[in-house]
Coordinates of C-alpha atoms in Angstrom, one line a residue:
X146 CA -6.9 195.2 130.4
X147 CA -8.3 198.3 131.3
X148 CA -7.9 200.4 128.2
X149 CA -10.0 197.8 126.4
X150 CA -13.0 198.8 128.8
X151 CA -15.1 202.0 127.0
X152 CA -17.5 203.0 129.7
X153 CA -16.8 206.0 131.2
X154 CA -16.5 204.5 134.7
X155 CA -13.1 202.6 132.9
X156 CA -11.4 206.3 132.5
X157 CA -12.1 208.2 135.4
X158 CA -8.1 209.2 136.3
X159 CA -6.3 208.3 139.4
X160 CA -4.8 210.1 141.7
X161 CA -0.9 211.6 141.0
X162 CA -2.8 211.6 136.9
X163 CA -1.3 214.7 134.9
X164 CA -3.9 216.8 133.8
X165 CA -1.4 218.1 130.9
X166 CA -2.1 214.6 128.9
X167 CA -5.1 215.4 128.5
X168 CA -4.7 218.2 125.6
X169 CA -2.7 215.7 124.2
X170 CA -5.1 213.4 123.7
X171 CA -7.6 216.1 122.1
X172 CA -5.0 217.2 120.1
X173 CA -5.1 213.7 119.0
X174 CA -8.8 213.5 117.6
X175 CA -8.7 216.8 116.7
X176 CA -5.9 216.6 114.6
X177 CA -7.3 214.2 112.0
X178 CA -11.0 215.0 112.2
X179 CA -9.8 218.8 111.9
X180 CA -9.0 217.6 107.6
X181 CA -12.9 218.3 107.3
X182 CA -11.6 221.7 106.8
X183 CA -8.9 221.0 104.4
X184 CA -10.9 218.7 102.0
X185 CA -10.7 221.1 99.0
X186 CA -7.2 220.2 98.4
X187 CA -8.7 216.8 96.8
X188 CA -11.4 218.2 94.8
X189 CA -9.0 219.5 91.8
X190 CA -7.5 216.0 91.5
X191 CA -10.9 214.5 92.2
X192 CA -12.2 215.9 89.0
X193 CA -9.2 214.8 86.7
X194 CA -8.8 210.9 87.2
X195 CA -10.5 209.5 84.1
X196 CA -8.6 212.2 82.1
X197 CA -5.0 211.7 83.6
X198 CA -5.3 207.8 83.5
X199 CA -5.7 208.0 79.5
X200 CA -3.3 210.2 79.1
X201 CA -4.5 213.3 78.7
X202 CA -3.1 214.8 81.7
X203 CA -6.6 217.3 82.0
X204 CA -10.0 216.6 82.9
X205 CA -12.0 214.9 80.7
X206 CA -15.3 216.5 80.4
X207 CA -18.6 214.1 80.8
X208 CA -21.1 215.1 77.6
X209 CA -23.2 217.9 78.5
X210 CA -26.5 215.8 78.4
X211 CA -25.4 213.6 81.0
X212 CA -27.4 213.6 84.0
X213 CA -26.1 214.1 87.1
X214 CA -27.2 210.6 88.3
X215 CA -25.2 209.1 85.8
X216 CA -22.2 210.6 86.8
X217 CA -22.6 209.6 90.1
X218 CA -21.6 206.1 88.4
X219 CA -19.7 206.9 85.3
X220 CA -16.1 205.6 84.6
X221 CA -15.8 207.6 81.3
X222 CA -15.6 210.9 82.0
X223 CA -14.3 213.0 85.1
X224 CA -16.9 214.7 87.9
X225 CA -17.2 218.1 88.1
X226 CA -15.1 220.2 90.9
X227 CA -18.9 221.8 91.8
X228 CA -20.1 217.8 92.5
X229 CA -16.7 216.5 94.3
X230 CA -17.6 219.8 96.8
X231 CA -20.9 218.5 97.7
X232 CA -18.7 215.9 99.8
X233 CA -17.9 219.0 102.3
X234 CA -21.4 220.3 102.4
X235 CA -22.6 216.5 103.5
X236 CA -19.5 216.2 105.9
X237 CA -20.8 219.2 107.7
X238 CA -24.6 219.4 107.9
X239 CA -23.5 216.0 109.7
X240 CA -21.5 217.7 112.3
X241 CA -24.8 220.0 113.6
X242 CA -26.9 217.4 112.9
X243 CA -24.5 214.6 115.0
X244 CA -23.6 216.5 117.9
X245 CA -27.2 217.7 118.4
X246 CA -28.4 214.6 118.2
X247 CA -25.8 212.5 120.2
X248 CA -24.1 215.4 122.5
X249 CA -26.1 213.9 125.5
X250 CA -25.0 210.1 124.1
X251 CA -21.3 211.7 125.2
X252 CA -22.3 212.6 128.7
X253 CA -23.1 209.1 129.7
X254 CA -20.8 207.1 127.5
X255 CA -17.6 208.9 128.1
X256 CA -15.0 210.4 125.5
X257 CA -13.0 206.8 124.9
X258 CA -16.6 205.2 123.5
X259 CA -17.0 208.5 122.0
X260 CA -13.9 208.8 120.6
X261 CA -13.5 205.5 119.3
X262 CA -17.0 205.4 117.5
X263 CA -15.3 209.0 116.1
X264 CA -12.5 207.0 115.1
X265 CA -14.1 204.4 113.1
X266 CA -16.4 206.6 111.2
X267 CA -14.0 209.0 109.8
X268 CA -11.4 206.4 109.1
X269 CA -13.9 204.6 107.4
X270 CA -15.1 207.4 105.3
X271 CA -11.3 208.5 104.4
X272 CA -10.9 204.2 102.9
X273 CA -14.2 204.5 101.9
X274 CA -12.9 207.8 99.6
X275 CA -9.9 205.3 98.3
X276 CA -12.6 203.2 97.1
X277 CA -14.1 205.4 95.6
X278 CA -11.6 207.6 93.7
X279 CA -10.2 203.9 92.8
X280 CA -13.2 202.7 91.1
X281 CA -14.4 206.1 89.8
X282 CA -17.7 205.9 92.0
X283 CA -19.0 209.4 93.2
X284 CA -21.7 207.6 94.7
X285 CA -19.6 206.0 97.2
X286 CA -18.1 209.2 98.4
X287 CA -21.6 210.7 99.1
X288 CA -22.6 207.9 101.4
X289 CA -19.7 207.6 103.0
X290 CA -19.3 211.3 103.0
X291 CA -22.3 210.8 106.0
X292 CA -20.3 208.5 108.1
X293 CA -17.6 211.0 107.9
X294 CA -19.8 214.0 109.1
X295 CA -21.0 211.6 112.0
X296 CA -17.4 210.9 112.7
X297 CA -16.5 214.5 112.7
X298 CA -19.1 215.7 115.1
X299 CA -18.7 213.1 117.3
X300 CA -14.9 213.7 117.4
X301 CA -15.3 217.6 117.3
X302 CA -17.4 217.3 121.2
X303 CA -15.4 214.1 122.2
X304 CA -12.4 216.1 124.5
X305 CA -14.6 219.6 124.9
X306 CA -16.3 218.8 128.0
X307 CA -13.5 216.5 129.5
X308 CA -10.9 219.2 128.8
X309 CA -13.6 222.1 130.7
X310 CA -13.6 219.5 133.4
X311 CA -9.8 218.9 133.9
X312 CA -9.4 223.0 133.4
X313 CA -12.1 224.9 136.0
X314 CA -9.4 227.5 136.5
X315 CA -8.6 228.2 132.6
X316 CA -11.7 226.5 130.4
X317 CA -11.5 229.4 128.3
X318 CA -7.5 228.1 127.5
X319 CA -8.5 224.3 127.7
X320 CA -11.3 225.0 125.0
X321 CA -9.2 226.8 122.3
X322 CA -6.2 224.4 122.7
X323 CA -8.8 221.5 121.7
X324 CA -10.4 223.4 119.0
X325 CA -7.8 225.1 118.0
X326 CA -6.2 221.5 117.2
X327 CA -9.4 221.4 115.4
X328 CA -8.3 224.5 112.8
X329 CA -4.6 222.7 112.7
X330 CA -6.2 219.4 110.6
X331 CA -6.3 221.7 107.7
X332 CA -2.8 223.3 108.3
X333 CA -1.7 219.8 108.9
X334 CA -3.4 217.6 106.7
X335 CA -4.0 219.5 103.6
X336 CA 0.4 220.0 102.8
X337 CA 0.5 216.0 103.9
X338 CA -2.3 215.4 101.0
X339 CA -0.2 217.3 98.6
X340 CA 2.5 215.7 99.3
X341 CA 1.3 212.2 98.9
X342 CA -0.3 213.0 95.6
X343 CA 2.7 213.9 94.5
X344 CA 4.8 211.4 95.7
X345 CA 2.1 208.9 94.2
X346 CA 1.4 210.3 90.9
X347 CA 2.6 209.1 87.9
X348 CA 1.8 210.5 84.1
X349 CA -1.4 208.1 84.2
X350 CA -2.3 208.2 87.6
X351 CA -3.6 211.5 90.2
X352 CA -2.2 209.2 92.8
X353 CA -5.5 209.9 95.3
X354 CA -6.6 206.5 96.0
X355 CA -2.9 205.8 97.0
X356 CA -3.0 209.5 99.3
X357 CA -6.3 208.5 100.8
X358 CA -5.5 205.5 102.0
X359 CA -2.1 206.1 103.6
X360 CA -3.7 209.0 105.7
X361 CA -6.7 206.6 106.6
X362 CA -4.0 204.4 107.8
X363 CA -2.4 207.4 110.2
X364 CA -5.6 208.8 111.1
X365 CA -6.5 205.7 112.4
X366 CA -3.5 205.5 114.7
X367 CA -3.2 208.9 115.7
X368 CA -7.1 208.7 117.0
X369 CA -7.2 205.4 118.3
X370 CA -3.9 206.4 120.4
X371 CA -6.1 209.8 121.4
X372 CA -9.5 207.8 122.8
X373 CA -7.4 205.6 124.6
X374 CA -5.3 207.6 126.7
X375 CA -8.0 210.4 127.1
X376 CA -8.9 210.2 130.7
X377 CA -11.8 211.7 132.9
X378 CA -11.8 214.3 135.7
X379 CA -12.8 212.3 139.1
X380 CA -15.9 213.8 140.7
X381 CA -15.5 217.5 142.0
X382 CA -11.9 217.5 141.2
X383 CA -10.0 220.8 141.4
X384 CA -6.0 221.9 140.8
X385 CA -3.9 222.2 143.6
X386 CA -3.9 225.5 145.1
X387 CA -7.3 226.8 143.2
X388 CA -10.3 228.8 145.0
X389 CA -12.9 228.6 142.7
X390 CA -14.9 232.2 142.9
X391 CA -18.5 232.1 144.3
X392 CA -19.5 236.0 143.8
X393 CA -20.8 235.5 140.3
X394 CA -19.9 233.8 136.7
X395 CA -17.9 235.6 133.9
X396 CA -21.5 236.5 132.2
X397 CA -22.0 239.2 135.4
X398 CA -18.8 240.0 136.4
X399 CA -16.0 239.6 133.7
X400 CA -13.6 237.8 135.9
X401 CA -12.3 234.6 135.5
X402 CA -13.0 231.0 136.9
X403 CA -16.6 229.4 137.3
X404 CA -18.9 229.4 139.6
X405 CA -18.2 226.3 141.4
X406 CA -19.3 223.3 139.6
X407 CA -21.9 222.0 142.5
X408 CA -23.4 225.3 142.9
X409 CA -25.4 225.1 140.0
X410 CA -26.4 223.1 136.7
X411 CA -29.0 223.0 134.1
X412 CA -30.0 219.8 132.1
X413 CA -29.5 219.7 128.2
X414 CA -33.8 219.8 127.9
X415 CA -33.7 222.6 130.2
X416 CA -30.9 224.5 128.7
X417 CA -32.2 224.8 125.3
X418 CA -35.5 226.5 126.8
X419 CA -33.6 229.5 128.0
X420 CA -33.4 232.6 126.3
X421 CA -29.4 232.6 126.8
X422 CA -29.1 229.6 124.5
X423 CA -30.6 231.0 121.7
X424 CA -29.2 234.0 122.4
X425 CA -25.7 232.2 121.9
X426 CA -26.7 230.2 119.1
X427 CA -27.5 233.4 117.1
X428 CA -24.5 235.0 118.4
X429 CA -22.3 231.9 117.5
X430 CA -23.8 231.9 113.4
X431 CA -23.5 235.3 113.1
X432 CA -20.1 234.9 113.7
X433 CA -19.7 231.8 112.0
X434 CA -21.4 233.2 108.9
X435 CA -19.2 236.1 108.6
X436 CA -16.3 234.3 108.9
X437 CA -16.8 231.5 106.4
X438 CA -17.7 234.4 104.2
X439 CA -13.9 236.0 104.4
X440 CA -13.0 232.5 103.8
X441 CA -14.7 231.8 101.2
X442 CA -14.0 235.1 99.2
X443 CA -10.4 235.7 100.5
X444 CA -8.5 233.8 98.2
X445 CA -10.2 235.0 94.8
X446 CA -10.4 238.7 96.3
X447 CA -6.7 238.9 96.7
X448 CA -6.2 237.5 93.3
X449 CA -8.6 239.3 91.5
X450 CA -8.3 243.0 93.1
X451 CA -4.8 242.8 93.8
X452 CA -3.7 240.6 90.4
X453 CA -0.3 241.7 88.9
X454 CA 0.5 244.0 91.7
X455 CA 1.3 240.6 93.4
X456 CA 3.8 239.3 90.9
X457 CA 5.8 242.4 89.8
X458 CA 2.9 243.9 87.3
X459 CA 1.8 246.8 88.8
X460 CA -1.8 247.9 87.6
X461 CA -2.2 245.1 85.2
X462 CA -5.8 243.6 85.8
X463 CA -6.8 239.7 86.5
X464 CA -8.1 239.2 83.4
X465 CA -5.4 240.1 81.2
X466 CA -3.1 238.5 83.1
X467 CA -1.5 235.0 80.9
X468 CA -2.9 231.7 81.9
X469 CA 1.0 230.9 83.2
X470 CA 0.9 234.5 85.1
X471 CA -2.8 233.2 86.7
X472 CA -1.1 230.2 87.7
X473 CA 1.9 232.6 89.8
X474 CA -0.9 234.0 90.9
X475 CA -2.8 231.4 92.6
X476 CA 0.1 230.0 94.1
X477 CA 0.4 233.2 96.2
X478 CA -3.1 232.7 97.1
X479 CA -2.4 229.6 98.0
X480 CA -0.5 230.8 100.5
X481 CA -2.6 233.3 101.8
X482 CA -4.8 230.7 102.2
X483 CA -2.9 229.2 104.7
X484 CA -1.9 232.5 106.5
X485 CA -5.7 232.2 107.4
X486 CA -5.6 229.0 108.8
X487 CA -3.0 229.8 110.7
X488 CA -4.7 233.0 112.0
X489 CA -7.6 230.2 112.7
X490 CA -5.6 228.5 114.6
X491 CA -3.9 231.3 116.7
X492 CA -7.8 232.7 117.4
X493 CA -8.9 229.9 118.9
X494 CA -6.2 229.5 121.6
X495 CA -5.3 233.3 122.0
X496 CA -8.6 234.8 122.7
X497 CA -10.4 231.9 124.7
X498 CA -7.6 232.0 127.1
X499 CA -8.0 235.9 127.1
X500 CA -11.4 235.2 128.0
X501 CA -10.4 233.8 131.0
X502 CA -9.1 237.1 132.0
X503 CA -11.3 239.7 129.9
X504 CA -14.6 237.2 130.4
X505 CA -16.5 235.7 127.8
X506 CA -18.9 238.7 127.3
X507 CA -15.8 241.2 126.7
X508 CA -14.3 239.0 124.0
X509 CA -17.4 238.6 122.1
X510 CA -17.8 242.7 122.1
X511 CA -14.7 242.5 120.6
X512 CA -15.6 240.0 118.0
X513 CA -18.5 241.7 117.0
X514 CA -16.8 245.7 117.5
X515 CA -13.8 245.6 116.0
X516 CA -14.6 242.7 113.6
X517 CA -17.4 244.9 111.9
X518 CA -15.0 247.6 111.3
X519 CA -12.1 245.5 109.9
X520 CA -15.2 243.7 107.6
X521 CA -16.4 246.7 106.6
X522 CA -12.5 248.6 106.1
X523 CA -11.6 245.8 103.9
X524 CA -13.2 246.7 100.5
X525 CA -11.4 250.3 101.1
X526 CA -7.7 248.9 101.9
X527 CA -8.3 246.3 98.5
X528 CA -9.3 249.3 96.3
X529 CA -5.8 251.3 97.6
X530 CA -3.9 248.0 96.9
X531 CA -2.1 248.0 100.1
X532 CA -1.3 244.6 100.6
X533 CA 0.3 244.8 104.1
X534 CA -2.9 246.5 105.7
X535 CA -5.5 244.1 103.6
X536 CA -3.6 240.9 104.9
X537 CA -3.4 242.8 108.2
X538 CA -7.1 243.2 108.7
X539 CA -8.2 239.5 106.8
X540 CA -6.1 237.4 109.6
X541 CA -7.4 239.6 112.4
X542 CA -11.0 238.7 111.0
X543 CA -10.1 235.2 111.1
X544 CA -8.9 235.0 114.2
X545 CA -12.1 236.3 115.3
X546 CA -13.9 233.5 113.6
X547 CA -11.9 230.8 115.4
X548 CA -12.2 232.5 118.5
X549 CA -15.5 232.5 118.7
X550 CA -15.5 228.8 117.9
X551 CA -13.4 228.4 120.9
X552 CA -14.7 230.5 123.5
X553 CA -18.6 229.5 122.9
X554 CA -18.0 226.3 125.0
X555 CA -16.4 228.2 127.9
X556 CA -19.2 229.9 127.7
X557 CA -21.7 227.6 127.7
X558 CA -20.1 226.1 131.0
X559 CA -20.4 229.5 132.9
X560 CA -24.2 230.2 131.8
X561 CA -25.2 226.5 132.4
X562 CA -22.4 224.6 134.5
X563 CA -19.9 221.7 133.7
X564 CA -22.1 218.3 134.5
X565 CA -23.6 218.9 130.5
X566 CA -21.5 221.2 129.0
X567 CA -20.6 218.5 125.9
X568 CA -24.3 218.1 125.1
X569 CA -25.3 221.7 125.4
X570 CA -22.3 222.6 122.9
X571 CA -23.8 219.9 120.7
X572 CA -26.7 221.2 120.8
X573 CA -25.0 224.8 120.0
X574 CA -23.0 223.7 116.9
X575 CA -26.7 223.2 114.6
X576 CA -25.4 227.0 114.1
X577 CA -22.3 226.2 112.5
X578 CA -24.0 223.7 110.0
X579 CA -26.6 226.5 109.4
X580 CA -24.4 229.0 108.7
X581 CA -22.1 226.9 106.5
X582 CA -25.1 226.1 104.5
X583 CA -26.5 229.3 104.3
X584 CA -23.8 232.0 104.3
X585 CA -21.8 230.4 101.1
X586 CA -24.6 230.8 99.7
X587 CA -26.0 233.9 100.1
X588 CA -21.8 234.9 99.0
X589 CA -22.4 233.7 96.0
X590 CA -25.9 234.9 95.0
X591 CA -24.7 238.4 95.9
X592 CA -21.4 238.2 94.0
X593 CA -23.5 237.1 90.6
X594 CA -26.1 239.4 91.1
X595 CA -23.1 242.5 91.1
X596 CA -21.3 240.8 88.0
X597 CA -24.7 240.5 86.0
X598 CA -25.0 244.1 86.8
X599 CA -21.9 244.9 85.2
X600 CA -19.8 245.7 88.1
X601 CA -15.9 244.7 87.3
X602 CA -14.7 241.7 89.4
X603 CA -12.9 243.9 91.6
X604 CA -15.5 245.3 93.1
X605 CA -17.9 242.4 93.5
X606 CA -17.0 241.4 96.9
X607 CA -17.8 245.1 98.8
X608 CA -21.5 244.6 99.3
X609 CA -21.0 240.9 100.7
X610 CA -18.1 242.6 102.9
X611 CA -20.9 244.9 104.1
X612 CA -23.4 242.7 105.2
X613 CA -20.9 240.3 106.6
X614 CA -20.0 243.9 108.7
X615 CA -23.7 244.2 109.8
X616 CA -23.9 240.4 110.5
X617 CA -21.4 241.6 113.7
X618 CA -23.2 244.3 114.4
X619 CA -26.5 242.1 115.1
X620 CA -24.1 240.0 117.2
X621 CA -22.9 243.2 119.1
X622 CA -26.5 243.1 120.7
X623 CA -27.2 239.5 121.1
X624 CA -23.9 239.5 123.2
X625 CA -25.3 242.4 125.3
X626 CA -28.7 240.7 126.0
X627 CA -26.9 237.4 127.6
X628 CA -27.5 237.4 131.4
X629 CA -27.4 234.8 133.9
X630 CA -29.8 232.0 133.7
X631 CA -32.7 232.2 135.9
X632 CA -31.9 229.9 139.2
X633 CA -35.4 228.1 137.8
X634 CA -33.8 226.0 135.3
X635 CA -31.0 225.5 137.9
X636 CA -31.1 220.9 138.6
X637 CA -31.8 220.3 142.0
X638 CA -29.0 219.4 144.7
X639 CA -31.0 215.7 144.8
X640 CA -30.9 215.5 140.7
X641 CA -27.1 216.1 140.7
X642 CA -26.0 214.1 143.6
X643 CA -28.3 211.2 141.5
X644 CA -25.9 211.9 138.3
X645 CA -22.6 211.9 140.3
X646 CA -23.4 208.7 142.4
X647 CA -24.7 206.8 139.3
X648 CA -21.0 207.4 137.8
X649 CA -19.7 206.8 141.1
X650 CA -21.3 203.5 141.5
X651 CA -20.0 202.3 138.2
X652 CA -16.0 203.4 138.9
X653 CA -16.2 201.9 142.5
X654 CA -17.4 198.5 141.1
X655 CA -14.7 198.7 137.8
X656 CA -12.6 199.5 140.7
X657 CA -13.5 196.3 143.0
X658 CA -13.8 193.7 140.2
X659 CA -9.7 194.3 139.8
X660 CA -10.0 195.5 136.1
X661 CA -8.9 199.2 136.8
X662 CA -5.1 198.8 137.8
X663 CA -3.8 200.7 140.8
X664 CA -3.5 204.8 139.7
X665 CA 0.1 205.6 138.9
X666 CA 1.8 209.0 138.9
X667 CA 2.4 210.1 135.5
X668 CA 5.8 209.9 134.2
X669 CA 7.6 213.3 132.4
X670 CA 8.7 211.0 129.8
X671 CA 4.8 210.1 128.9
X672 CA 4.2 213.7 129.5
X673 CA 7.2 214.5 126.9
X674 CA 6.1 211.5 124.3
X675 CA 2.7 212.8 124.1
X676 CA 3.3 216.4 123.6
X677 CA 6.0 215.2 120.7
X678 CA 3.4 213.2 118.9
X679 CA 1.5 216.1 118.5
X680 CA 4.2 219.0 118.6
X681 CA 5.5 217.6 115.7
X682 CA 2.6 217.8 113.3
X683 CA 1.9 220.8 113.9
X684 CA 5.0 222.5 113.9
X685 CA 5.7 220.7 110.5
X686 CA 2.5 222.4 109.5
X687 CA 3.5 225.9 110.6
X688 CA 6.3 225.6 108.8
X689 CA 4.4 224.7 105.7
X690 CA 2.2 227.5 106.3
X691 CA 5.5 230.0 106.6
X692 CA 6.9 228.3 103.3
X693 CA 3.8 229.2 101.6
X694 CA 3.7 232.8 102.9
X695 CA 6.9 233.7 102.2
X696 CA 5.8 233.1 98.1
X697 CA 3.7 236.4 98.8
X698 CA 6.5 238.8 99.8
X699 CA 9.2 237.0 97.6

């Protein structure tokens, strides 16, 4: 059977295929490996299941003389949140470090192999975490918390380059639907997890190993279904009724569409010598870097600035709020918290399809223009306690932050062409697992260095907020200094009819040995099915999102 077959040659579509499956199948992947982002939810329970299963409903503390490698194998006393975290931080220095490393492994192999080797890494890192919570063994976690980052890069680049294949006339729109399926994990996973910790807990048990496991189970059939109906553009393919524009790319003139795809490529190798790479891998961590750091500070800034003026107490300060007045507090955050990912969400598709029409350049101007002045208006609207205008300029941040997620691989295709797009992205992303290293970081060294000085906790974010604001400014002129790369890196017409023919040369023998069926026409009840399977989620999870908003305004 041909879906059994993982070599690229094995999904190459037919003709009368509809290209509108294909976000499905991203969707798909992105959906489950997208809970990278949404892991916090567990780290709570994480650090309470020695001290719920005796009965003491809390945490119970380890001694403080314990070493930390001790804990990494104790069954007597609970981990610390701060050491349950360090799962996220491993989960994503493993994304750069995977997609650098196996971005041009992609290229050749093809997004089922891909996507399957995706597949069994995360799923095995989610069982591997039911292990682990089960039998108290941080340890376990940790190690498999590095299959999991190899699972999530691979499954973050897995659709990218396929979907900028199947979309030359709208990669900026095929880009964000993928990652923005990406942002919807979180939105989607993180109210599931809650859910089945609930429904599993009992008065002596968190109920995690139970959650882990049952979404293990569904990630595993939600991706598997994904890699295996994910199909490839055939050679030179183009939509119906499209001219392709051959005056320039969107980094010269700002319109939309690519340069053809055989008038020009540049090799991964090659690519990463240019100027324009570097310049967009600075531009990409500024962005990133300033973004994680609203993230990271949005939640306790809304609660600590804003405090009783949230729940009815106008004026009264965080820290003479109750404990059970905290707790009314934190669950507003909690939906402000999902606001953002929302706002993610939205970023990712809304402005890479704009940058089909605006071009890639005029977007990232925006990011950097308007997002410095939002960064650096935001200390002012949280010291005048308006709530609606603070919210207001947060989410448009955000959005911001997702966009330029979304609309760096659109990019990529129109400085360096389509035939590598997947690796060069790979390549990219080492700024995302910088930034996330560096700019939580430097959030929190700042913030301790204003509260040692004595400055109240209301005021501790605005210098952070600041420099965030200057990180877009230093963006603002990387984006201007992006030009067209120099026809000298371009492949030659021999070196890209050799790539094409080699894949060529595998499909027509696939095709002759009788294993690849006869193409049929897709069906509108696939087409339906598939858009269902993931509609669903994710409108389950915008509701979720709108449940928890509506706790802020209540």
């Amino acid at each position: 059977m041909s879906f059994l077959k993982l070599g690229k040659e094995y999904t190459v579509a037919g003709e009368g295929f509809n290209r509108w499956l294909v976000p499905t199948s991203a969707l798909m992947i992105h959906l489950c490996v997208g809970m990278g982002y949404g892991m916090s939810v567990f780290w709570l329970p994480m650090s309470k299941l020695v001290g719920v299963s005796k009965g003491l409903g809390k945490a119970l503390a380890c001694p403080a003389d314990m070493s930390i490698f001790t804990q990494l194998f104790t069954t007597e006393c609970d981990w610390k949140v701060v050491m349950c975290a360090v799962i996220f931080s491993i989960l994503f220095f493993m994304l750069g470090t995977t997609t650098a490393i196996l971005g041009n492994w992609l290229e050749h192999v093809g997004p089922r192999k891909c996507g399957l080797a995706s597949c069994c890494c995360f799923c095995f890192f989610f069982f591997m975490l039911a292990l682990a919570t089960f039998t108290h063994q941080l340890w376990i976690a940790w190690l498999s918390a590095i299959i999991g980052g190899i699972g999530l890069g691979l499954g973050y680049i897995t659709p990218v380059s396929t979907l900028i294949k199947w979309f030359p006339d709208r990669v900026g729109m095929a880009t964000g639907m993928a990652v923005g399926g990406f942002g919807g994990g979180a939105m989607v996973g993180g109210p599931l997890a809650q859910k089945l910790i609930g429904f599993f807990g009992t008065s002596t048990s968190v109920g995690l190993w139970q959650a882990f496991f049952v979404m293990a189970c569904c990630y595993t059939v939600m991706m598997l279904l994904g890699c295996f109906t994910i199909k490839v553009a055939p050679s030179g393919y183009k939509p119906a009724g499209w001219v392709p524009k051959n005056t320039g790319n969107m980094v010269d003139d700002g319109h939309g569409g690519l340069i053809e795809a055989s008038s020009f490529n540049v090799s991964t190798s090659k690519a990463v010598r240019t100027p324009q790479f570097w310049f967009c891998w600075f531009m990409l961590f500024l962005n990133i870097a300033a973004g994680i750091g609203v993230l990271a500070m949005a939640s306790p800034l809304l609660q600590e600035v804003f405090a009783g003026n949230l729940i009815g107490m106008p004026g009264v300060p965080f820290d003479q709020l109750t404990d059970a007045q905290k707790g009314q507090v934190a669950m507003i955050a909690a939906g402000f918290t999902g606001l953002l990912s929302l706002f993610n969400i939205g970023g990712r598709v809304v402005w890479a399809s704009l940058s089909d029409k605006l071009g890639r350049k005029t977007v990232y101007f925006i990011y950097s223009i308007v997002g410095a002045v939002l960064y650096a208006s935001i200390p002012t609207l949280a010291s005048s306690l308006n709530l609606v205008l603070f919210l207001c300029a947060v989410c448009v941040c955000i959005s911001f932050y997702g966009g330029g997620f979304s609309t760096i691989p659109a990019y990529l295709a129109d400085l360096f062409g389509t035939q590598f797009v997947g690796a060069i992205h790979g390549r990219l992303l080492t700024a995302w697992s910088t930034a996330g290293l560096l700019s939580p970081l430097l959030i929190n060294i700042i913030r301790d260095m204003q509260l040692n000085a004595g400055v109240a906790k209301a005021q501790a974010y605005s210098v952070t907020l600041y420099i965030m604001a200057c990180f877009l400014v230093i963006e603002f002129f990387f984006a201007i200094m992006i030009r067209p790369v120099s026809s000298k890196y371009y492949m030659t017409e021999e070196e890209v009819k050799a790539v094409k023919a080699a894949l060529e040369d595998k499909v027509a023998k696939a095709q002759a040995s009788g294993v690849v069926p006869p193409a049929k026409p897709t069906s509108a009840g696939t087409l339906v099915i598939c858009w269902l399977i993931v509609g669903i989620p994710l409108v389950w999870g915008v509701y979720q999102v709108a449940l928890q908003t509506a706790k802020m305004f209540a």
